[in-house]
XYZ file of C-alpha atoms in Angstrom:
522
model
C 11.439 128.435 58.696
C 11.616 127.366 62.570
C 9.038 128.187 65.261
C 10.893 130.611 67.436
C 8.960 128.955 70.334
C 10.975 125.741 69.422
C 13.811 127.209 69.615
C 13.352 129.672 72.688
C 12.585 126.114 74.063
C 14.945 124.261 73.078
C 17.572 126.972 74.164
C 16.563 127.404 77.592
C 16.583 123.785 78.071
C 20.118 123.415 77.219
C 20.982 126.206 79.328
C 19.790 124.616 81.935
C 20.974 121.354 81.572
C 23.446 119.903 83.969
C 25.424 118.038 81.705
C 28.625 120.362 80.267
C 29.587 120.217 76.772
C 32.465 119.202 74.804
C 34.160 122.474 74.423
C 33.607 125.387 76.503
C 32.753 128.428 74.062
C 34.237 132.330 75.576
C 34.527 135.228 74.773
C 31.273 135.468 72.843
C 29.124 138.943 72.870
C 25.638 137.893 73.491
C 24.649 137.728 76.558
C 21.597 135.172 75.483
C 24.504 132.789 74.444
C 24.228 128.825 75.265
C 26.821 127.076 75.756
C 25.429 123.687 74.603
C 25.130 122.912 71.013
C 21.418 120.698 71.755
C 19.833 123.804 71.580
C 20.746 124.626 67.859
C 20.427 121.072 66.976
C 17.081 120.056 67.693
C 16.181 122.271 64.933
C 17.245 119.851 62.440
C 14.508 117.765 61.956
C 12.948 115.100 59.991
C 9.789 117.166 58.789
C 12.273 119.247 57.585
C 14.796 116.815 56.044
C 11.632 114.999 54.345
C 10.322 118.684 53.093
C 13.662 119.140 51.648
C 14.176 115.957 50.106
C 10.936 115.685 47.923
C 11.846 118.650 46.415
C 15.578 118.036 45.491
C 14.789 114.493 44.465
C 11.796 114.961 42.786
C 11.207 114.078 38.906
C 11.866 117.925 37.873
C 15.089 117.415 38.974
C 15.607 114.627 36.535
C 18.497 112.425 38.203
C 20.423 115.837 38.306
C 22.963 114.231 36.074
C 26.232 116.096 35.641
C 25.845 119.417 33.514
C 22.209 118.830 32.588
C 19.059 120.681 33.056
C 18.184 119.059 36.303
C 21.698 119.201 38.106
C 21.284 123.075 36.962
C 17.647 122.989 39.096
C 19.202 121.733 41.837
C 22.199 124.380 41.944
C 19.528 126.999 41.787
C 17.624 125.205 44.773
C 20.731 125.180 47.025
C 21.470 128.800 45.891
C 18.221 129.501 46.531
C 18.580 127.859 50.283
C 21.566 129.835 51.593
C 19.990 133.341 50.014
C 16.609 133.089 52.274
C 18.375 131.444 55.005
C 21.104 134.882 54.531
C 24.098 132.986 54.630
C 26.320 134.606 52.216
C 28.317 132.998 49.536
C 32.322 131.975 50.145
C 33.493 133.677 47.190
C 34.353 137.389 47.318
C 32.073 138.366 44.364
C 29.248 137.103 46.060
C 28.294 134.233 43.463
C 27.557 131.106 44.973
C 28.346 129.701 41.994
C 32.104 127.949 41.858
C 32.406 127.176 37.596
C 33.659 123.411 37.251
C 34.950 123.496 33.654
C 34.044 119.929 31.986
C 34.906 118.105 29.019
C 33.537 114.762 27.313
C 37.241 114.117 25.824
C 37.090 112.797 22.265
C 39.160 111.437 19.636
C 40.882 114.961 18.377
C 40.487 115.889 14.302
C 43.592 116.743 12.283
C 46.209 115.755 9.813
C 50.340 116.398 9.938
C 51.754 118.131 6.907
C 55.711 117.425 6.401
C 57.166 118.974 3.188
C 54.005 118.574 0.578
C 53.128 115.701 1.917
C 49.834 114.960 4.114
C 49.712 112.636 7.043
C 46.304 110.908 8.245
C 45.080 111.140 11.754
C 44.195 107.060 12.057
C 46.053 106.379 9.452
C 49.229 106.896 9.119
C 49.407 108.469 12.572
C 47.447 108.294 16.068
C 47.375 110.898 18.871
C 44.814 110.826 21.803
C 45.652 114.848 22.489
C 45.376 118.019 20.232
C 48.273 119.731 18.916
C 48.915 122.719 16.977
C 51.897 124.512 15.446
C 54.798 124.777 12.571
C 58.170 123.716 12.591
C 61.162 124.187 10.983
C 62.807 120.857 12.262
C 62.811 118.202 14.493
C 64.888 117.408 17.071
C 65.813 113.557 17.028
C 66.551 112.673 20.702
C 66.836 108.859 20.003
C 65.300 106.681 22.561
C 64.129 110.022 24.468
C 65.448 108.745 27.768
C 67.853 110.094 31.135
C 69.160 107.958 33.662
C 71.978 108.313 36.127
C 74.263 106.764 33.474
C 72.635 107.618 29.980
C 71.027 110.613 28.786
C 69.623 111.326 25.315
C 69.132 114.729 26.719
C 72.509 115.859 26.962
C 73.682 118.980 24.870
C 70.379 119.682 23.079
C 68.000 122.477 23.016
C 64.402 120.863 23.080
C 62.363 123.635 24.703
C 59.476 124.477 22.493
C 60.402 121.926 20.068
C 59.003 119.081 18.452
C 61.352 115.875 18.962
C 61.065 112.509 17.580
C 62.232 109.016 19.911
C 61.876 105.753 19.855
C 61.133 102.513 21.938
C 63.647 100.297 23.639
C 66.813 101.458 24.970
C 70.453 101.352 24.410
C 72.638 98.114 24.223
C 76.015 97.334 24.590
C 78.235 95.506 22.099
C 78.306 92.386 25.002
C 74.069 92.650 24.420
C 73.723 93.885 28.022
C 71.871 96.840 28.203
C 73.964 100.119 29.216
C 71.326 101.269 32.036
C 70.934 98.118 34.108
C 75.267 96.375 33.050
C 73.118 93.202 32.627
C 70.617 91.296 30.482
C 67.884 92.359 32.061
C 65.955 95.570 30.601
C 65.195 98.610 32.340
C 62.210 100.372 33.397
C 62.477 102.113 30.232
C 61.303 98.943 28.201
C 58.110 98.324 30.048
C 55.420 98.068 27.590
C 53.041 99.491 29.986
C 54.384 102.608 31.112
C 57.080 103.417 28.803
C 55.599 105.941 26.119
C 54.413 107.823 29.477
C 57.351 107.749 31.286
C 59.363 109.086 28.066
C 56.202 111.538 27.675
C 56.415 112.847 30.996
C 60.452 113.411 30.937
C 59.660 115.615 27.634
C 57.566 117.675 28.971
C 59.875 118.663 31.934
C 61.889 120.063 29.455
C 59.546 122.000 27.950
C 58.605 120.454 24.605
C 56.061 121.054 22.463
C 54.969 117.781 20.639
C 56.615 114.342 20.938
C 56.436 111.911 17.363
C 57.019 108.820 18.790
C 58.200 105.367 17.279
C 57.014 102.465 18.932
C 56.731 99.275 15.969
C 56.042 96.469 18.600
C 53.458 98.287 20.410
C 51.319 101.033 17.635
C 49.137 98.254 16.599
C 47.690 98.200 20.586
C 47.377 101.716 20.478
C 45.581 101.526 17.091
C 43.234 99.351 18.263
C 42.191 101.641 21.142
C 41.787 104.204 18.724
C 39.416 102.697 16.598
C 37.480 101.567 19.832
C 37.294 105.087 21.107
C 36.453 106.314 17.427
C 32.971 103.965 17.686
C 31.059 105.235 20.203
C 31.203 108.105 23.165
C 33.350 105.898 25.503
C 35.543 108.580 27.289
C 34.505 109.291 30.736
C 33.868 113.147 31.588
C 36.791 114.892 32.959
C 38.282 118.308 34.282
C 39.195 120.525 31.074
C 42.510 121.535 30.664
C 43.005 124.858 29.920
C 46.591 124.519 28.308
C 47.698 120.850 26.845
C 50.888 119.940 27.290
C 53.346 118.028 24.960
C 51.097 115.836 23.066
C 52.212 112.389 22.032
C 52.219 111.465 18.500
C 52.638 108.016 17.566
C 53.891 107.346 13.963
C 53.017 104.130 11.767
C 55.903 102.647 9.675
C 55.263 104.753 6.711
C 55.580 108.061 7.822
C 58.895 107.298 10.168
C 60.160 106.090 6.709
C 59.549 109.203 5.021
C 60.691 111.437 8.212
C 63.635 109.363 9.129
C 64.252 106.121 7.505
C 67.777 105.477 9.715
C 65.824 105.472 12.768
C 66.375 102.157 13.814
C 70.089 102.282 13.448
C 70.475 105.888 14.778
C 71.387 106.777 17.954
C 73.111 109.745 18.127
C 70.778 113.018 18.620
C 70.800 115.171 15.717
C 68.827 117.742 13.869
C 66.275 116.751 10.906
C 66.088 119.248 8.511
C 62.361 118.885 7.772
C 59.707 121.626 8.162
C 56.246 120.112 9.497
C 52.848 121.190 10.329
C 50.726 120.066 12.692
C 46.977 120.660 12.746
C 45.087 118.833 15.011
C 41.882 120.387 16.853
C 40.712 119.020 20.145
C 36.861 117.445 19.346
C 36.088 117.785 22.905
C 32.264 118.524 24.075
C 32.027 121.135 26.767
C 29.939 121.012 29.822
C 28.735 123.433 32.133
C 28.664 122.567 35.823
C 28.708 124.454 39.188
C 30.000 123.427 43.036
C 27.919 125.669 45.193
C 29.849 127.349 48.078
C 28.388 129.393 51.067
C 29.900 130.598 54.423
C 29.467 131.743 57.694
C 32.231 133.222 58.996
C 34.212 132.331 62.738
C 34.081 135.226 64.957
C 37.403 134.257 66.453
C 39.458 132.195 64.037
C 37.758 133.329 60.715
C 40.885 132.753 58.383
C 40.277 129.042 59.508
C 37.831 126.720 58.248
C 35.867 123.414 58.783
C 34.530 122.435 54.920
C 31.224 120.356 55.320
C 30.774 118.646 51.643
C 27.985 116.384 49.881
C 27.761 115.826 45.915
C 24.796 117.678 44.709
C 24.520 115.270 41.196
C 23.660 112.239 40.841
C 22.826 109.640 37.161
C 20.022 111.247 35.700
C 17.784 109.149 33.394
C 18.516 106.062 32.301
C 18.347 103.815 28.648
C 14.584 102.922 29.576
C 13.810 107.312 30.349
C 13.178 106.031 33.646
C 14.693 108.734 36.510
C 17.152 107.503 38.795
C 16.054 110.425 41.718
C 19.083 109.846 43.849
C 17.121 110.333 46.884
C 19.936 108.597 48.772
C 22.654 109.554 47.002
C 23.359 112.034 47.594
C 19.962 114.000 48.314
C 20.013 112.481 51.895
C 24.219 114.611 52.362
C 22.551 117.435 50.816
C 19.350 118.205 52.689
C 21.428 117.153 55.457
C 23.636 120.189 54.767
C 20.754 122.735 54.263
C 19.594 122.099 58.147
C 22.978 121.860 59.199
C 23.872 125.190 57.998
C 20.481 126.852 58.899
C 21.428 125.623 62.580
C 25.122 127.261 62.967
C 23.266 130.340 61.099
C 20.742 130.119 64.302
C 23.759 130.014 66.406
C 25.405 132.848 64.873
C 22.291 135.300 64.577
C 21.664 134.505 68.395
C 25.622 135.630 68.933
C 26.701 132.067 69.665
C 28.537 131.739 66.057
C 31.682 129.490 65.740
C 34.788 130.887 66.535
C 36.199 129.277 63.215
C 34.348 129.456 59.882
C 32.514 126.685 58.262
C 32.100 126.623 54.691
C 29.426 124.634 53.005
C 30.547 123.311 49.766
C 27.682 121.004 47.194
C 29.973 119.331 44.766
C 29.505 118.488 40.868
C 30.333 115.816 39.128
C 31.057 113.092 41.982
C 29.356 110.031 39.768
C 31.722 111.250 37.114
C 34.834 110.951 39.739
C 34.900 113.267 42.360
C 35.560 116.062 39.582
C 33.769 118.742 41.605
C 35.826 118.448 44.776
C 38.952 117.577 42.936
C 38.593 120.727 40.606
C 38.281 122.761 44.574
C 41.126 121.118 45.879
C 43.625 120.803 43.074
C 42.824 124.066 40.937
C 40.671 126.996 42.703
C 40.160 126.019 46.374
C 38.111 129.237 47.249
C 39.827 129.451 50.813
C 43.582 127.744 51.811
C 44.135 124.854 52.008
C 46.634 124.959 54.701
C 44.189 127.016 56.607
C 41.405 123.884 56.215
C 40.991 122.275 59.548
C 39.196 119.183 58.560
C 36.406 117.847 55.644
C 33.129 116.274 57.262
C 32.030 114.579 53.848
C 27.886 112.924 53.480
C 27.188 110.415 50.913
C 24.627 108.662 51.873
C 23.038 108.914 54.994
C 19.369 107.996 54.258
C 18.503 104.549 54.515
C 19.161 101.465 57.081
C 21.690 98.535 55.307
C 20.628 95.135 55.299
C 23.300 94.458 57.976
C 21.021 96.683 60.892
C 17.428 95.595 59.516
C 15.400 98.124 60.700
C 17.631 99.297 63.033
C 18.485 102.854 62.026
C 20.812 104.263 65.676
C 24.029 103.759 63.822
C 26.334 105.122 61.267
C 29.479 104.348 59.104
C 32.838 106.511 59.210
C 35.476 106.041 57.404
C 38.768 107.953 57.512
C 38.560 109.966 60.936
C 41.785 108.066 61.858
C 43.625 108.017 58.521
C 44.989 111.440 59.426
C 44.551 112.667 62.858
C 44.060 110.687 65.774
C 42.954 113.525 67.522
C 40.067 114.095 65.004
C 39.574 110.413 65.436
C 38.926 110.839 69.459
C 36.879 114.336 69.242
C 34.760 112.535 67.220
C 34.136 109.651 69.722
C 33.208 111.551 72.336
C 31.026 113.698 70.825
C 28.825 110.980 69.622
C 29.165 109.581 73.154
C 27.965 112.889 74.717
C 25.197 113.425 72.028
C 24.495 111.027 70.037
C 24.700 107.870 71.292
C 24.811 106.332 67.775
C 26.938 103.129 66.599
C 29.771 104.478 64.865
C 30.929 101.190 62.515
C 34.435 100.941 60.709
C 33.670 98.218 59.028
C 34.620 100.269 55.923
C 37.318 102.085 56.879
C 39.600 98.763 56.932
C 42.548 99.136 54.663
C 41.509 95.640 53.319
C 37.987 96.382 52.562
C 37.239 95.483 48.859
C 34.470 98.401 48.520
C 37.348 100.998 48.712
C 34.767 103.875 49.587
C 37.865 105.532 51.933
C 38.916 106.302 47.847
C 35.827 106.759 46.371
C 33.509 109.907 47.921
C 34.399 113.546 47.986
C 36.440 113.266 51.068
C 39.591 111.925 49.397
C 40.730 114.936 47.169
C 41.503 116.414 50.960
C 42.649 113.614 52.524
C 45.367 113.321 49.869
C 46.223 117.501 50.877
C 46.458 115.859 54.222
C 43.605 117.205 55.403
C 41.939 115.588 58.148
C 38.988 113.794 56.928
C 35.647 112.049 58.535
C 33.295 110.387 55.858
C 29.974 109.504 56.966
C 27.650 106.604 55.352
C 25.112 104.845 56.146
C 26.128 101.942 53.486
C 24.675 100.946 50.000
C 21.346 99.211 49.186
C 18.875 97.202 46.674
C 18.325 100.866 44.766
C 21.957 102.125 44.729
C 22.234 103.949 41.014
C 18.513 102.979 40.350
C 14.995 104.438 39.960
C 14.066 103.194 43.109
C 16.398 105.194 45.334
C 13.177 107.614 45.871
C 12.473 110.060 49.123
C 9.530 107.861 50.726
C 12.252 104.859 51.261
C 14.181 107.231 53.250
C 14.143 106.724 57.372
C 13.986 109.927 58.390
C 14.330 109.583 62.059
C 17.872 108.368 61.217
C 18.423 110.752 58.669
C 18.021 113.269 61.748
C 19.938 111.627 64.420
C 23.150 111.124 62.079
C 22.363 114.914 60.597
C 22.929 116.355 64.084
C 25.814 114.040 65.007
C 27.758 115.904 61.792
C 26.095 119.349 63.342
C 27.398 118.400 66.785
C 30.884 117.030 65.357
C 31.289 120.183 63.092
C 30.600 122.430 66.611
C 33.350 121.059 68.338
C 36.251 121.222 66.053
C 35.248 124.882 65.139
C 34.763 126.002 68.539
C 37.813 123.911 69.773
C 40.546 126.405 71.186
C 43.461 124.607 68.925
C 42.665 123.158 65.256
C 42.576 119.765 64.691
C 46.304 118.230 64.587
C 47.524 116.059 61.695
C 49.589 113.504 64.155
C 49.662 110.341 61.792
C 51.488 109.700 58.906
C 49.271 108.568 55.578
C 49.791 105.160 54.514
C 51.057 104.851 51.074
């Protein structure tokens, strides 16, 4: 893809040059090797980045919304990428693919059977979560609570059982309550967060199902149910393999049938009552990819620097009109493709990193970071613990109305969340390199936008990984059909393209790993 004369050129010029880098490589086996990064870097260029770009966000791509036809094109263009450039995928089977497993939740389909008697999903009962299975008898656990002085707990035998609760709490014959020894409730009352508190208690104790009686509050949850039950209002999410305990909320009739005494009862005890539950999960299934490739550290290969931009975008909207995404996040991903092909230069010429540096394309970010979170939290292809630090690209493309037409700057967020050291490296490698503005303006704690919380970057920041975001801020055509590749400014595209290329170089060619020396805010 590059003219070997460019970079012959450009290599013998930073040979030569009388400025030293950031980080002195050794013990390196070529003896061709230069020890200055400029060389690799001026191979990432804008003919390139624009050649790139009006591919990936062209029409045939179709928005390359989550899971459709067009995100699929654009996996197979990135796959296609790494293959001729011969950088091999990250996972050991040599697929390039990483399988994101997706779910549209929906309203589940069912009915409860207790004695000869059938129950009504909507009805007479509501649950949000499937649940299957036959029992011989529930386990009444009254108000399904444990506290340092009170537990409903205490004695029984719940695992893999279905147990039946209910709201409030326990009260003394004064009217205090027992947990607090005053008139003021407990925790255990709060409309908001009780039925999940008492949900998530039941389920460290291994049960299966929880029927739950709630008479002040099941006529909120009914009307969310018939919400959700008009229209395709769930947002996607990360399929569950295994459910756990589902909650089962039960309308007046049916607790009267099960267990009229309820509201009286408060000792624990065992109902006698053999029930059947049948209800199916409804959920639609996508199919989505991350796309993972690696070059592997010569020195320090068992540690690695993960470079990561979302490969989807929104697709087509209401009108069919195709939101191309050129921007976001087209801009991270072509960025990624020359930065990869340039450590691959390095690395063919026997100047490769001494630590590894993965290249990871995420799914799903528009649907909420579901492709990176899926990495981190459920099959992160190499260890975590062994992760240096993220460089994350979302947006890099285009100039903010802030810098008019000024395009030498760029915006990071997070480099000092974590590790001030990561914080400093990346200073003065802009200051020997670059020469770009580097703008916090978003990384303030106070800032309303959030974006610290809201790109790829954040599922590793919260494994306390050290994390640098980079941004070049939003515009008029943000989630629109007019974020297309000829509004791009490719000459900045470039310059902030090799800044992540030049940062990336230093912390894997860095004699110690990036240190986490600061302690995340909460």
């Amino acid at each position: 893809m590059k003219k070997i004369s460019l970079i012959l050129f450009a290599l013998f010029f930073a040979c030569n040059s009388s400025q030293k880098t950031v980080a002195e490589l050794t013990d390196t086996t070529s003896a061709n090797v230069t020890l200055d990064p400029r060389g690799y870097a001026v191979t990432i260029t804008e003919k390139e980045l624009k050649e790139h770009l009006y591919i990936y966000a062209s029409d045939e791509f179709q928005g390359r919304e989550t899971g459709q036809p067009g995100q699929k094109k654009a996996a197979e263009y990135l796959k296609s990428n790494y293959e001729a450039m011969d950088i091999p995928a990250a996972k050991e089977d040599g697929n390039y693919f990483q399988e994101v497993p997706l779910e549209f939740p929906k309203l589940p389909v069912g009915a409860i059977m207790a004695g000869t008697t059938e129950y009504e999903l909507g009805t007479d009962f509501l649950t949000f979560t499937p649940i299957e299975g036959d029992f011989s008898e529930i386990v009444y656990a009254g108000y399904g609570i444990e506290d340092q002085v009170y537990s409903d707990y205490e004695g029984l035998d719940v695992s893999g059982k279905l147990i039946l609760i209910k709201s409030g709490e326990p009260v003394n014959e004064d009217g205090t309550y027992l947990i607090s020894g005053s008139s003021k409730k407990s925790v255990w009352s709060n409309k908001s967060d009780a039925a999940a508190a008492r949900l998530k208690l039941a389920r460290s104790k291994g049960v299966k199902g929880v029927l739950y009686y709630d008479p002040d509050n099941y006529g909120r949850y009914k009307r969310y149910y018939d919400y959700l039950k008009g229209g395709d209002k769930m947002k996607m999410e990360l399929k569950l393999e295994e459910h756990n305990a589902a909650l089962v909320l039960l309308n007046e009739t049916m607790i009267k049938d099960l267990f009229p005494a309820i509201k009286q009862e408060r000792t624990s005890k065992i109902i006698s009552q053999p029930i059947s539950l049948n209800i199916k999960s409804n959920n639609e299934a996508v199919s989505s990819e991350n796309i993972v490739a690696v070059i592997r550290g010569f020195e320090k290969p068992d540690e690695f620097i993960v470079i990561s931009s979302h490969l989807d975008h929104i697709g087509v909207n209401n009108n069919g009109d195709i939101n191309n995404g050129a921007d976001d996040d087209g801009s991270g991903t072509v960025a990624m493709l020359e930065i990869a092909e340039a450590f691959k230069l390095a690395a063919d010429s026997g100047n490769g990193p001494k630590r590894s540096i993965v290249f990871l394309h995420v799914t799903g970010e528009e649907k909420g970071l579901l492709g990176s979170k899926y990495y981190t939290d459920n099959d992160p292809v190499f260890p975590l613990s062994q992760t240096v630090a993220n460089l994350n690209i979302d947006m890099i493309g285009r100039i903010d109305p802030k810098y008019e037409r000024d395009g030498n700057y760029v915006y990071l967020i997070g480099s000092d969340k974590l590790s001030k050291e990561l914080h400093e490296l990346s200073e003065d490698v802009n200051d020997k390199y670059s020469q770009l503005k580097l703008d916090y303006t978003y990384n303030d704690e106070n800032d309303p936008n959030r974006y610290y919380y809201r790109s790829d970057h954040y599922n590793f920041a919260k494994n306390n990984i050290p994390v640098i975001f980079y941004f070049s801020g939003t515009h008029e055509d943000y989630h629109r059909p007019g974020d297309t590749p000829n509004k791009i400014n490719y000459d900045a595209l470039e310059s902030r393209s090799r800044l992540i290329f030049y940062t990336a170089w230093e912390i894997a060619n860095r004699e110690d790993r990036v240190e986490v020396d600061i302690t995340p805010s909460k």
